[in-house]
Amino acid sequence: MAAIRFRGRAPGGPSPGGPSCALSIALALCFATDMASAQAAATTQAGLPAFTGEQVLAATSEAVGPRSIGAAALRAQIRLDRARFSPGEIDGRFGSTFRNALRGYQKAMDLPVTGTVDEATWRALDRDADPVLARYRITDADAAGPYVATPEDMMEKAKLPSLGFASVAEALGERFHASPELIAHLNPGKDLHKVGEEILVPNVYPPGKVEGAKMVVVDKSDATVSVRDAQDKVLAQFPATMGSKHDPLPIGKWKINGVGRNPDFKYNPDLFWDAEAGHAKAVIPPGPNNPVGVVWVDLSKKHYGIHGTPEPSKIGKTQSHGCIRLTNWDAATLGDSVSPGMPARLQR
């Protein structure tokens, strides 16, 4: 396999010269509550079957559907991600966010909406002929970090200068839209801390503007956020976590106020029904492991927005305090695609 240069930078850090977030009041209500079940966590940690990079490249005709795990599922996830129909964190498994991405893609491409990667869907996906895997060399910056574990307690988070990545595996996973487990699986025996070490990674595209975007639709029925044109055609779709019984999604027609990048988080325990006793107001520093990730898209509904997350594997599998969470890389693409005054429709 020829070496392929990764195109673009990771969304995990501040944009060079990018503005700090001036929308901190709205951020106060959007710290996500982890409601994942023990069964879902066990599924996330389950081992992948053995497969090689060559098998991923060759997996073009195998049907992919419920319970699919392995090379063909991985290939389809990467193709969907590059088509801007995000499956969420790429992990080589067929799950709910993968299924919803696939259904959205099939509908947008005028294909039968089967929810499986059938022959017609493979033909459409493989119009993108770029290799699905890339070779990447560990850089000095990758190896050096710094990497610091993020504490669970909000008061402890507030003591840190920033909330960066906890490990090089986490940083590479975010850069390549993949679970750290998948990165390890593709690279047995590789040392991710060794400068110059060559590894295999998903050949994803960096965040960027969706051309023709005229509105944003948040759909509770399939837990997605979509970018649409003036005729309501879906141009891009992302899996999302949205609301809970305590803080339901605010159904209605709103507008985009603006975008904050690399925001801090104004934590006010008085606004959280499940805040820990003894907590006080605090400023949580910015970074990819900040409670709202690296991008905040502010809505005209007071205190509400669409934002990133420190836990991409839990998108679509947890609940939130009302706001809408995306992976950091999908939030970055959304932030590049919207503008002040753009309509945002939140629907059931």
PDB file of C-alpha atoms in Angstrom, residues 219-334:
ATOM      1  CA  ASP A 219     -34.373  15.538  14.239  1.00  0.00           C
ATOM      2  CA  LYS A 220     -35.226  13.719  17.457  1.00  0.00           C
ATOM      3  CA  SER A 221     -36.816  10.789  15.592  1.00  0.00           C
ATOM      4  CA  ASP A 222     -33.466   9.472  14.344  1.00  0.00           C
ATOM      5  CA  ALA A 223     -31.088  11.447  16.611  1.00  0.00           C
ATOM      6  CA  THR A 224     -29.421  13.359  13.779  1.00  0.00           C
ATOM      7  CA  VAL A 225     -28.378  16.885  12.862  1.00  0.00           C
ATOM      8  CA  SER A 226     -28.486  17.627   9.156  1.00  0.00           C
ATOM      9  CA  VAL A 227     -27.280  20.481   6.965  1.00  0.00           C
ATOM     10  CA  ARG A 228     -29.738  21.213   4.152  1.00  0.00           C
ATOM     11  CA  ASP A 229     -30.032  23.382   1.072  1.00  0.00           C
ATOM     12  CA  ALA A 230     -32.807  25.854   0.246  1.00  0.00           C
ATOM     13  CA  GLN A 231     -35.001  23.008  -1.069  1.00  0.00           C
ATOM     14  CA  ASP A 232     -34.635  21.055   2.209  1.00  0.00           C
ATOM     15  CA  LYS A 233     -32.341  18.464   0.599  1.00  0.00           C
ATOM     16  CA  VAL A 234     -29.891  16.887   3.054  1.00  0.00           C
ATOM     17  CA  LEU A 235     -26.294  17.764   2.177  1.00  0.00           C
ATOM     18  CA  ALA A 236     -24.644  16.363   5.314  1.00  0.00           C
ATOM     19  CA  GLN A 237     -25.829  14.444   8.359  1.00  0.00           C
ATOM     20  CA  PHE A 238     -24.312  13.823  11.786  1.00  0.00           C
ATOM     21  CA  PRO A 239     -25.357  11.572  14.696  1.00  0.00           C
ATOM     22  CA  ALA A 240     -26.302  13.457  17.849  1.00  0.00           C
ATOM     23  CA  THR A 241     -27.226  13.197  21.492  1.00  0.00           C
ATOM     24  CA  MET A 242     -30.122  15.508  22.373  1.00  0.00           C
ATOM     25  CA  GLY A 243     -32.085  16.216  25.542  1.00  0.00           C
ATOM     26  CA  SER A 244     -33.553  13.982  28.255  1.00  0.00           C
ATOM     27  CA  LYS A 245     -36.732  13.697  30.308  1.00  0.00           C
ATOM     28  CA  HIS A 246     -35.299  16.300  32.700  1.00  0.00           C
ATOM     29  CA  ASP A 247     -34.201  18.681  29.925  1.00  0.00           C
ATOM     30  CA  PRO A 248     -36.161  17.912  26.741  1.00  0.00           C
ATOM     31  CA  LEU A 249     -35.122  19.082  23.306  1.00  0.00           C
ATOM     32  CA  PRO A 250     -36.719  22.526  22.657  1.00  0.00           C
ATOM     33  CA  ILE A 251     -38.851  21.709  19.628  1.00  0.00           C
ATOM     34  CA  GLY A 252     -39.405  24.719  17.393  1.00  0.00           C
ATOM     35  CA  LYS A 253     -37.935  27.079  14.811  1.00  0.00           C
ATOM     36  CA  TRP A 254     -34.832  28.970  15.953  1.00  0.00           C
ATOM     37  CA  LYS A 255     -31.836  30.653  14.365  1.00  0.00           C
ATOM     38  CA  ILE A 256     -28.058  30.357  14.506  1.00  0.00           C
ATOM     39  CA  ASN A 257     -26.582  33.232  16.528  1.00  0.00           C
ATOM     40  CA  GLY A 258     -22.922  32.460  15.892  1.00  0.00           C
ATOM     41  CA  VAL A 259     -20.080  30.019  16.414  1.00  0.00           C
ATOM     42  CA  GLY A 260     -17.581  29.850  19.284  1.00  0.00           C
ATOM     43  CA  ARG A 261     -14.392  27.823  18.833  1.00  0.00           C
ATOM     44  CA  ASN A 262     -12.319  26.233  21.571  1.00  0.00           C
ATOM     45  CA  PRO A 263     -14.723  27.602  24.215  1.00  0.00           C
ATOM     46  CA  ASP A 264     -14.400  27.504  27.945  1.00  0.00           C
ATOM     47  CA  PHE A 265     -17.371  26.309  29.989  1.00  0.00           C
ATOM     48  CA  LYS A 266     -19.085  28.368  32.685  1.00  0.00           C
ATOM     49  CA  TYR A 267     -20.213  25.717  35.155  1.00  0.00           C
ATOM     50  CA  ASN A 268     -23.072  26.707  37.457  1.00  0.00           C
ATOM     51  CA  PRO A 269     -24.269  23.797  39.678  1.00  0.00           C
ATOM     52  CA  ASP A 270     -27.531  25.637  40.367  1.00  0.00           C
ATOM     53  CA  LEU A 271     -28.571  24.916  36.776  1.00  0.00           C
ATOM     54  CA  PHE A 272     -28.055  21.142  36.976  1.00  0.00           C
ATOM     55  CA  TRP A 273     -30.565  18.842  38.622  1.00  0.00           C
ATOM     56  CA  ASP A 274     -27.850  16.244  39.202  1.00  0.00           C
ATOM     57  CA  ALA A 275     -24.992  18.526  40.365  1.00  0.00           C
ATOM     58  CA  GLU A 276     -22.869  17.132  43.186  1.00  0.00           C
ATOM     59  CA  ALA A 277     -23.265  18.598  46.656  1.00  0.00           C
ATOM     60  CA  GLY A 278     -20.537  21.083  47.481  1.00  0.00           C
ATOM     61  CA  HIS A 279     -19.898  22.133  43.899  1.00  0.00           C
ATOM     62  CA  ALA A 280     -19.474  25.860  43.200  1.00  0.00           C
ATOM     63  CA  LYS A 281     -19.466  27.990  40.075  1.00  0.00           C
ATOM     64  CA  ALA A 282     -16.306  27.455  38.048  1.00  0.00           C
ATOM     65  CA  VAL A 283     -14.721  28.131  34.677  1.00  0.00           C
ATOM     66  CA  ILE A 284     -13.783  24.863  32.971  1.00  0.00           C
ATOM     67  CA  PRO A 285     -10.827  25.465  30.620  1.00  0.00           C
ATOM     68  CA  PRO A 286     -11.000  24.830  26.873  1.00  0.00           C
ATOM     69  CA  GLY A 287      -9.776  21.802  24.965  1.00  0.00           C
ATOM     70  CA  PRO A 288     -11.084  18.700  23.222  1.00  0.00           C
ATOM     71  CA  ASN A 289     -12.029  17.174  26.580  1.00  0.00           C
ATOM     72  CA  ASN A 290     -13.995  20.225  27.677  1.00  0.00           C
ATOM     73  CA  PRO A 291     -17.649  19.283  28.381  1.00  0.00           C
ATOM     74  CA  VAL A 292     -18.728  21.060  25.158  1.00  0.00           C
ATOM     75  CA  GLY A 293     -15.755  20.034  23.049  1.00  0.00           C
ATOM     76  CA  VAL A 294     -14.045  22.348  20.584  1.00  0.00           C
ATOM     77  CA  VAL A 295     -17.014  24.078  18.891  1.00  0.00           C
ATOM     78  CA  TRP A 296     -20.184  25.751  20.179  1.00  0.00           C
ATOM     79  CA  VAL A 297     -22.941  26.683  17.658  1.00  0.00           C
ATOM     80  CA  ASP A 298     -25.187  29.090  19.530  1.00  0.00           C
ATOM     81  CA  LEU A 299     -28.962  28.936  19.032  1.00  0.00           C
ATOM     82  CA  SER A 300     -31.445  31.767  19.491  1.00  0.00           C
ATOM     83  CA  LYS A 301     -33.151  29.635  22.176  1.00  0.00           C
ATOM     84  CA  LYS A 302     -31.522  30.957  25.347  1.00  0.00           C
ATOM     85  CA  HIS A 303     -28.933  28.615  26.899  1.00  0.00           C
ATOM     86  CA  TYR A 304     -29.104  26.125  24.016  1.00  0.00           C
ATOM     87  CA  GLY A 305     -26.597  25.188  21.359  1.00  0.00           C
ATOM     88  CA  ILE A 306     -25.065  22.444  19.223  1.00  0.00           C
ATOM     89  CA  HIS A 307     -21.590  21.492  20.376  1.00  0.00           C
ATOM     90  CA  GLY A 308     -18.788  18.942  20.517  1.00  0.00           C
ATOM     91  CA  THR A 309     -18.069  16.308  23.143  1.00  0.00           C
ATOM     92  CA  PRO A 310     -15.157  14.743  25.006  1.00  0.00           C
ATOM     93  CA  GLU A 311     -16.656  11.261  24.497  1.00  0.00           C
ATOM     94  CA  PRO A 312     -17.345  10.570  20.805  1.00  0.00           C
ATOM     95  CA  SER A 313     -18.130   6.880  21.416  1.00  0.00           C
ATOM     96  CA  LYS A 314     -21.237   7.861  23.413  1.00  0.00           C
ATOM     97  CA  ILE A 315     -22.886  10.071  20.790  1.00  0.00           C
ATOM     98  CA  GLY A 316     -26.419   8.813  20.209  1.00  0.00           C
ATOM     99  CA  LYS A 317     -26.190   6.474  23.200  1.00  0.00           C
ATOM    100  CA  THR A 318     -26.570   8.878  26.146  1.00  0.00           C
ATOM    101  CA  GLN A 319     -28.728  11.836  27.191  1.00  0.00           C
ATOM    102  CA  SER A 320     -27.888  15.507  27.706  1.00  0.00           C
ATOM    103  CA  HIS A 321     -29.039  18.557  29.624  1.00  0.00           C
ATOM    104  CA  GLY A 322     -31.096  19.748  26.659  1.00  0.00           C
ATOM    105  CA  CYS A 323     -28.390  20.727  24.197  1.00  0.00           C
ATOM    106  CA  ILE A 324     -27.328  18.848  21.083  1.00  0.00           C
ATOM    107  CA  ARG A 325     -23.965  17.063  21.121  1.00  0.00           C
ATOM    108  CA  LEU A 326     -21.891  15.926  18.128  1.00  0.00           C
ATOM    109  CA  THR A 327     -18.419  14.458  17.810  1.00  0.00           C
ATOM    110  CA  ASN A 328     -15.805  17.203  17.814  1.00  0.00           C
ATOM    111  CA  TRP A 329     -15.016  16.666  14.122  1.00  0.00           C
ATOM    112  CA  ASP A 330     -18.683  16.824  13.103  1.00  0.00           C
ATOM    113  CA  ALA A 331     -19.217  19.915  15.257  1.00  0.00           C
ATOM    114  CA  ALA A 332     -16.246  21.514  13.497  1.00  0.00           C
ATOM    115  CA  THR A 333     -17.786  20.825  10.073  1.00  0.00           C
ATOM    116  CA  LEU A 334     -21.129  22.202  11.228  1.00  0.00           C
TER     117      LEU A 334
END
